[in-house]
CSV table of C-alpha atoms and ligand atoms in Angstrom, one decimal:
chain,number,residue,atom,x,y,z
A,1,MET,CA,3.3,-3.5,-27.9
A,2,SER,CA,1.1,-5.0,-25.3
A,3,LEU,CA,-2.2,-5.5,-23.6
A,4,VAL,CA,-1.6,-4.5,-20.0
A,5,THR,CA,-3.6,-4.2,-16.8
A,6,MET,CA,-5.0,-0.9,-15.8
A,7,GLN,CA,-3.0,-1.3,-12.5
A,8,GLU,CA,0.3,-1.0,-14.5
A,9,LEU,CA,-0.9,2.2,-16.2
A,10,LEU,CA,-2.1,3.7,-12.9
A,11,GLU,CA,1.3,3.0,-11.3
A,12,ARG,CA,3.1,4.6,-14.3
A,13,ALA,CA,0.8,7.6,-14.0
A,14,GLU,CA,1.6,7.9,-10.3
A,15,GLN,CA,5.4,7.7,-11.0
A,16,LYS,CA,5.1,10.4,-13.6
A,17,GLY,CA,2.7,12.6,-11.8
A,18,CYS,CA,0.2,12.5,-14.7
A,19,ALA,CA,-3.1,10.7,-15.5
A,20,VAL,CA,-3.9,8.0,-18.0
A,21,GLY,CA,-6.7,8.8,-20.4
A,22,ALA,CA,-9.5,6.3,-20.6
A,23,PHE,CA,-11.3,6.8,-23.9
A,24,SER,CA,-14.7,5.3,-24.6
A,25,VAL,CA,-15.2,3.6,-28.0
A,26,GLY,CA,-18.3,2.4,-29.8
A,27,ASN,CA,-17.0,1.2,-33.2
A,28,MET,CA,-13.9,0.3,-35.1
A,29,GLU,CA,-13.2,3.9,-36.2
A,30,MET,CA,-13.1,5.0,-32.6
A,31,VAL,CA,-10.7,2.3,-31.7
A,32,LEU,CA,-8.4,3.1,-34.7
A,33,GLY,CA,-8.5,6.9,-34.0
A,34,ALA,CA,-7.7,6.5,-30.3
A,35,VAL,CA,-4.9,4.0,-30.7
A,36,ARG,CA,-3.3,6.1,-33.5
A,37,ALA,CA,-3.3,9.2,-31.2
A,38,ALA,CA,-1.7,7.1,-28.4
A,39,GLU,CA,1.0,5.7,-30.6
A,40,GLU,CA,1.9,9.1,-32.0
A,41,ALA,CA,2.1,10.5,-28.5
A,42,GLU,CA,4.0,7.4,-27.3
A,43,THR,CA,1.6,7.3,-24.4
A,44,PRO,CA,-0.3,4.4,-23.0
A,45,ILE,CA,-4.1,4.7,-22.9
A,46,ILE,CA,-7.2,2.7,-21.7
A,47,LEU,CA,-9.8,1.7,-24.2
A,48,GLN,CA,-13.2,1.3,-22.5
A,49,ILE,CA,-16.8,0.6,-23.2
A,50,ALA,CA,-19.7,1.1,-20.7
A,51,GLU,CA,-22.4,-1.5,-20.2
A,52,VAL,CA,-25.1,1.0,-21.3
A,53,ARG,CA,-23.5,1.3,-24.7
A,54,LEU,CA,-23.7,-2.5,-25.4
A,55,PRO,CA,-27.1,-2.4,-27.1
A,56,ASN,CA,-25.5,-0.2,-29.8
A,57,SER,CA,-22.0,-1.8,-29.7
A,58,PRO,CA,-22.3,-5.4,-28.6
A,59,LEU,CA,-19.6,-6.7,-26.2
A,60,GLU,CA,-19.1,-9.9,-28.3
A,61,LEU,CA,-18.0,-7.7,-31.2
A,62,MET,CA,-16.4,-4.8,-29.5
A,63,GLY,CA,-14.5,-6.8,-26.9
A,64,PRO,CA,-12.4,-8.9,-29.3
A,65,MET,CA,-11.7,-5.8,-31.4
A,66,MET,CA,-10.5,-3.7,-28.5
A,67,LEU,CA,-8.3,-6.5,-27.2
A,68,ALA,CA,-6.8,-7.1,-30.7
A,69,ALA,CA,-6.1,-3.4,-31.1
A,70,ALA,CA,-4.4,-3.3,-27.7
A,71,LYS,CA,-2.3,-6.4,-28.5
A,72,ASN,CA,-1.2,-4.8,-31.8
A,73,ALA,CA,-0.6,-1.3,-30.5
A,74,ALA,CA,2.9,0.2,-30.3
A,75,VAL,CA,2.1,1.5,-26.8
A,76,PRO,CA,0.7,-0.3,-23.7
A,77,VAL,CA,-3.1,-0.3,-23.7
A,78,ALA,CA,-5.5,-1.6,-21.1
A,79,VAL,CA,-9.0,-2.7,-22.0
A,80,HIS,CA,-11.7,-1.8,-19.5
A,81,LEU,CA,-15.4,-2.4,-18.9
A,82,ASP,CA,-16.7,1.0,-17.8
A,83,HIS,CA,-19.8,1.3,-15.5
A,84,GLY,CA,-20.5,-2.5,-15.3
A,85,LEU,CA,-24.0,-2.7,-13.9
A,86,ARG,CA,-24.6,-6.4,-13.7
A,87,PRO,CA,-22.1,-9.0,-12.2
A,88,GLU,CA,-22.8,-11.2,-15.3
A,89,THR,CA,-21.5,-8.5,-17.6
A,90,VAL,CA,-18.4,-8.0,-15.5
A,91,HIS,CA,-17.8,-11.8,-15.6
A,92,LYS,CA,-18.3,-11.9,-19.4
A,93,ALA,CA,-15.7,-9.1,-19.9
A,94,LEU,CA,-13.2,-10.9,-17.7
A,95,GLU,CA,-13.7,-14.1,-19.5
A,96,MET,CA,-13.1,-12.3,-22.8
A,97,GLY,CA,-9.8,-11.0,-21.5
A,98,PHE,CA,-10.5,-7.5,-20.4
A,99,THR,CA,-7.7,-6.4,-18.1
A,100,SER,CA,-9.8,-4.1,-16.0
A,101,VAL,CA,-13.5,-3.8,-14.9
A,102,MET,CA,-15.6,-1.2,-13.2
A,103,PHE,CA,-18.6,-2.2,-11.1
A,104,ASP,CA,-20.8,0.8,-10.6
A,105,GLY,CA,-22.8,0.3,-7.4
A,106,SER,CA,-23.0,4.0,-6.8
A,107,GLN,CA,-26.8,3.8,-6.8
A,108,LEU,CA,-26.8,1.1,-4.1
A,109,PRO,CA,-26.8,1.7,-0.3
A,110,LEU,CA,-23.1,1.9,0.9
A,111,SER,CA,-23.1,-1.6,2.6
A,112,GLU,CA,-24.5,-3.2,-0.6
A,113,ASN,CA,-22.1,-1.4,-2.8
A,114,ILE,CA,-19.3,-2.6,-0.6
A,115,ARG,CA,-20.6,-6.2,-0.6
A,116,THR,CA,-21.0,-6.3,-4.4
A,117,VAL,CA,-17.6,-4.6,-5.1
A,118,LYS,CA,-15.9,-7.0,-2.7
A,119,ASN,CA,-17.2,-10.0,-4.7
A,120,VAL,CA,-16.1,-8.3,-8.0
A,121,VAL,CA,-12.6,-7.8,-6.5
A,122,GLN,CA,-12.4,-11.5,-5.6
A,123,LEU,CA,-13.6,-12.6,-9.0
A,124,ALA,CA,-11.2,-10.2,-10.9
A,125,SER,CA,-8.3,-11.5,-8.9
A,126,ASP,CA,-8.7,-14.9,-10.6
A,127,TYR,CA,-8.1,-13.1,-13.9
A,128,GLY,CA,-5.3,-10.8,-12.7
A,129,ALA,CA,-7.6,-7.9,-13.6
A,130,THR,CA,-7.8,-4.4,-12.0
A,131,VAL,CA,-11.1,-3.2,-10.4
A,132,GLU,CA,-12.5,0.3,-10.3
A,133,ALA,CA,-15.6,1.3,-8.3
A,134,GLU,CA,-17.6,4.5,-7.7
A,135,LEU,CA,-18.6,6.1,-4.5
A,136,GLY,CA,-20.9,9.1,-4.3
A,137,VAL,CA,-22.9,9.9,-7.5
A,138,VAL,CA,-21.4,11.3,-10.6
A,139,GLY,CA,-24.0,13.5,-12.2
A,140,GLY,CA,-25.7,13.3,-15.6
A,141,ASN,CA,-26.0,10.0,-17.3
A,142,GLU,CA,-23.8,7.7,-19.3
A,143,GLY,CA,-26.2,6.9,-22.3
A,144,GLU,CA,-29.9,7.7,-22.4
A,145,GLY,CA,-32.2,7.8,-19.4
A,146,LYS,CA,-32.8,9.9,-16.3
A,147,ALA,CA,-29.9,12.1,-15.3
A,148,HIS,CA,-28.4,11.5,-11.8
A,149,GLU,CA,-28.1,14.3,-9.3
A,150,VAL,CA,-24.5,14.9,-8.1
A,151,LEU,CA,-23.8,13.5,-4.6
A,152,CYS,CA,-20.2,14.3,-3.5
A,153,THR,CA,-18.2,11.4,-2.2
A,154,ASP,CA,-17.9,11.4,1.6
A,155,PRO,CA,-14.2,11.1,2.5
A,156,ALA,CA,-14.9,9.0,5.6
A,157,ASP,CA,-17.1,6.6,3.5
A,158,ALA,CA,-14.2,6.4,1.0
A,159,VAL,CA,-11.8,5.1,3.6
A,160,ARG,CA,-14.3,2.4,4.7
A,161,PHE,CA,-15.1,1.5,1.1
A,162,CYS,CA,-11.5,1.1,0.1
A,163,ASP,CA,-10.5,-0.8,3.2
A,164,GLU,CA,-13.5,-3.2,3.0
A,165,THR,CA,-13.5,-3.9,-0.7
A,166,GLY,CA,-9.8,-3.9,-1.6
A,167,VAL,CA,-10.7,-2.0,-4.8
A,168,ASP,CA,-7.7,-0.8,-7.0
A,169,ALA,CA,-9.1,2.5,-8.1
A,170,LEU,CA,-11.9,4.8,-6.8
A,171,ALA,CA,-14.1,7.0,-9.0
A,172,VAL,CA,-15.0,10.1,-7.1
A,173,ALA,CA,-18.0,12.4,-7.3
A,174,ILE,CA,-16.8,16.0,-6.8
A,175,GLY,CA,-19.4,17.9,-8.9
A,176,ASN,CA,-18.4,16.2,-12.2
A,177,ALA,CA,-21.1,14.8,-14.5
A,178,HIS,CA,-21.3,12.7,-17.7
A,179,GLY,CA,-22.2,14.4,-20.9
A,180,ASN,CA,-21.8,18.1,-22.0
A,181,TYR,CA,-21.9,20.5,-19.0
A,182,PRO,CA,-24.5,23.3,-19.5
A,183,VAL,CA,-22.1,25.6,-17.6
A,184,LEU,CA,-18.6,25.0,-16.4
A,185,PRO,CA,-18.9,22.9,-13.3
A,186,ALA,CA,-17.6,24.1,-9.9
A,187,LEU,CA,-15.5,21.1,-9.0
A,188,ARG,CA,-15.1,20.5,-5.3
A,189,PHE,CA,-11.3,20.4,-5.1
A,190,ASP,CA,-11.6,20.6,-1.3
A,191,VAL,CA,-13.5,17.3,-1.2
A,192,LEU,CA,-11.0,15.8,-3.7
A,193,GLU,CA,-8.1,16.8,-1.5
A,194,LYS,CA,-9.7,15.3,1.6
A,195,ILE,CA,-10.3,12.0,-0.3
A,196,HIS,CA,-6.8,12.0,-1.6
A,197,LYS,CA,-5.4,12.4,1.9
A,198,ALA,CA,-7.6,9.8,3.3
A,199,VAL,CA,-7.2,6.9,0.9
A,200,SER,CA,-4.1,5.4,-0.8
A,201,VAL,CA,-5.7,4.1,-4.1
A,202,PRO,CA,-5.5,6.1,-7.3
A,203,LEU,CA,-8.6,8.3,-8.0
A,204,VAL,CA,-10.6,8.4,-11.2
A,205,LEU,CA,-12.4,11.4,-12.7
A,206,HIS,CA,-15.5,10.6,-14.7
A,207,GLY,CA,-17.3,13.2,-16.9
A,208,GLY,CA,-14.1,14.5,-18.5
A,209,THR,CA,-15.8,16.2,-21.4
A,210,GLY,CA,-15.8,20.0,-21.0
A,211,ILE,CA,-13.4,20.1,-18.1
A,212,THR,CA,-10.7,22.8,-18.7
A,213,PRO,CA,-7.0,21.9,-18.9
A,214,GLU,CA,-6.4,23.9,-15.7
A,215,MET,CA,-9.1,21.9,-13.8
A,216,PHE,CA,-7.6,18.6,-15.1
A,217,ARG,CA,-4.2,19.7,-13.9
A,218,LYS,CA,-5.5,20.5,-10.5
A,219,CYS,CA,-7.3,17.2,-10.3
A,220,ILE,CA,-4.1,15.4,-11.2
A,221,ARG,CA,-2.2,17.3,-8.5
A,222,LEU,CA,-4.8,16.0,-6.1
A,223,GLY,CA,-4.4,12.3,-6.9
A,224,VAL,CA,-6.5,11.7,-10.0
A,225,ARG,CA,-4.7,9.1,-12.1
A,226,LYS,CA,-7.3,8.1,-14.6
A,227,ILE,CA,-9.6,10.5,-16.6
A,228,ASN,CA,-12.6,9.3,-18.6
A,229,ILE,CA,-13.5,10.9,-21.9
A,230,ALA,CA,-16.6,9.7,-23.8
A,231,THR,CA,-19.0,12.4,-25.0
A,232,ALA,CA,-16.1,14.6,-26.5
A,233,SER,CA,-15.1,11.6,-28.7
A,234,PHE,CA,-18.6,10.7,-29.8
A,235,ASP,CA,-19.2,14.4,-30.7
A,236,ALA,CA,-15.9,14.7,-32.5
A,237,LEU,CA,-16.7,11.7,-34.6
A,238,ALA,CA,-20.2,13.0,-35.4
A,239,ARG,CA,-18.9,16.5,-36.3
A,240,SER,CA,-16.1,15.1,-38.5
A,241,ALA,CA,-18.6,12.7,-40.2
A,242,LYS,CA,-21.0,15.6,-40.9
A,243,ALA,CA,-18.2,17.8,-42.4
A,244,CYS,CA,-17.2,14.9,-44.6
A,245,CYS,CA,-20.7,14.4,-45.9
A,246,ASP,CA,-21.2,18.1,-46.4
A,247,GLU,CA,-17.9,18.2,-48.5
A,248,GLN,CA,-19.0,15.3,-50.6
A,249,ASP,CA,-22.3,17.0,-51.4
A,250,GLY,CA,-24.7,14.3,-52.7
A,251,ALA,CA,-22.1,11.6,-53.4
A,252,PRO,CA,-21.2,10.2,-49.9
A,253,ASN,CA,-18.4,7.7,-50.0
A,254,TYR,CA,-18.2,5.2,-47.2
A,255,PHE,CA,-14.4,4.9,-47.1
A,256,ALA,CA,-13.9,8.7,-46.8
A,257,LEU,CA,-16.6,8.7,-44.1
A,258,SER,CA,-14.8,6.0,-42.2
A,259,ALA,CA,-11.5,7.8,-42.4
A,260,CYS,CA,-13.2,11.1,-41.2
A,261,GLU,CA,-14.7,9.3,-38.2
A,262,ALA,CA,-11.4,7.9,-37.1
A,263,ALA,CA,-9.7,11.3,-37.7
A,264,GLY,CA,-12.3,13.1,-35.5
A,265,VAL,CA,-11.6,10.7,-32.6
A,266,TYR,CA,-7.9,10.9,-33.2
A,267,GLU,CA,-7.8,14.7,-32.8
A,268,ASN,CA,-9.9,14.6,-29.6
A,269,VAL,CA,-7.8,11.8,-28.0
A,270,LYS,CA,-4.5,13.5,-29.0
A,271,ARG,CA,-5.7,16.8,-27.4
A,272,HIS,CA,-6.6,15.1,-24.2
A,273,ILE,CA,-3.4,13.0,-24.0
A,274,ALA,CA,-1.3,16.2,-24.3
A,275,ILE,CA,-3.2,17.7,-21.4
A,276,PHE,CA,-3.0,14.6,-19.2
A,277,ASN,CA,0.7,14.3,-19.8
A,278,MET,CA,1.5,17.9,-18.7
A,279,ARG,CA,3.3,18.1,-15.5
B,24,LIG,P1,-18.0,12.2,-20.5
B,24,LIG,O1,-19.0,11.6,-21.5
B,24,LIG,O2,-18.6,13.4,-19.9
B,24,LIG,O3,-16.7,12.5,-21.2
B,24,LIG,O4,-17.8,11.1,-19.4
B,24,LIG,C1,-17.1,10.0,-19.7
B,24,LIG,C2,-17.1,9.0,-18.6
B,24,LIG,O5,-17.0,9.4,-17.4
B,24,LIG,C3,-17.3,7.6,-18.9
B,24,LIG,O6,-17.5,6.8,-17.8
């Protein structure tokens, strides 16, 4: 149907009182599985890739494929750069046609985060693209490397951040973390409620893998309009590929393996879309 901006999907989610799923992809099978699930559910999605994934899945190859999949999909799809770390990468994604970018300045001092995000908002406006930014620190780590300690978003900082940057969507830290949770996290719904009351922009929940449907619903009721899922899709692909290899016992077949990878991602995306669409 169409490649759309993330802003359009966030507005739709607001009207419907649901959240749009943002699904990370790292190869063609992930793109195919995610788009098939969205088409079957007749629900828009966001296809995204984080900067730390680019050594495995180069932007020059992934970007055009994600954009082509969005343009050919039977549902609206936005294409998003997740956790952009360098302004050059954000620029590259915008030049390629990404309809949304995140700049992650959460490790920077507040004033520097504000200054950099403000520049990204200005740049993205030349492309008609949506901008997401993060305040506070989401725990764990997207990709390899040292895990970050959770630092909850300060609602007063959130007001200043949104006012001064003009950002379109705000990723919050409320005890959520990237990767598989060792134990079910105790999300700070009290903090989320304060942020939701204080700012008017749609909120984003990172670290969606392992959050229960009830917790997702509560987050959606408290203003979360975009939910990121990465690890659950990567794990689903790996499990499905392993089962496929085990079944073929000694005579692995690439084409069967490719179909199994896509099917694993499809099942995971389908399950999450159903939860995010629940009212
Ligand atoms: P998970 O890997 O925990 O699903 O987090 C995804 C995410 O927030 C990507 O930015």
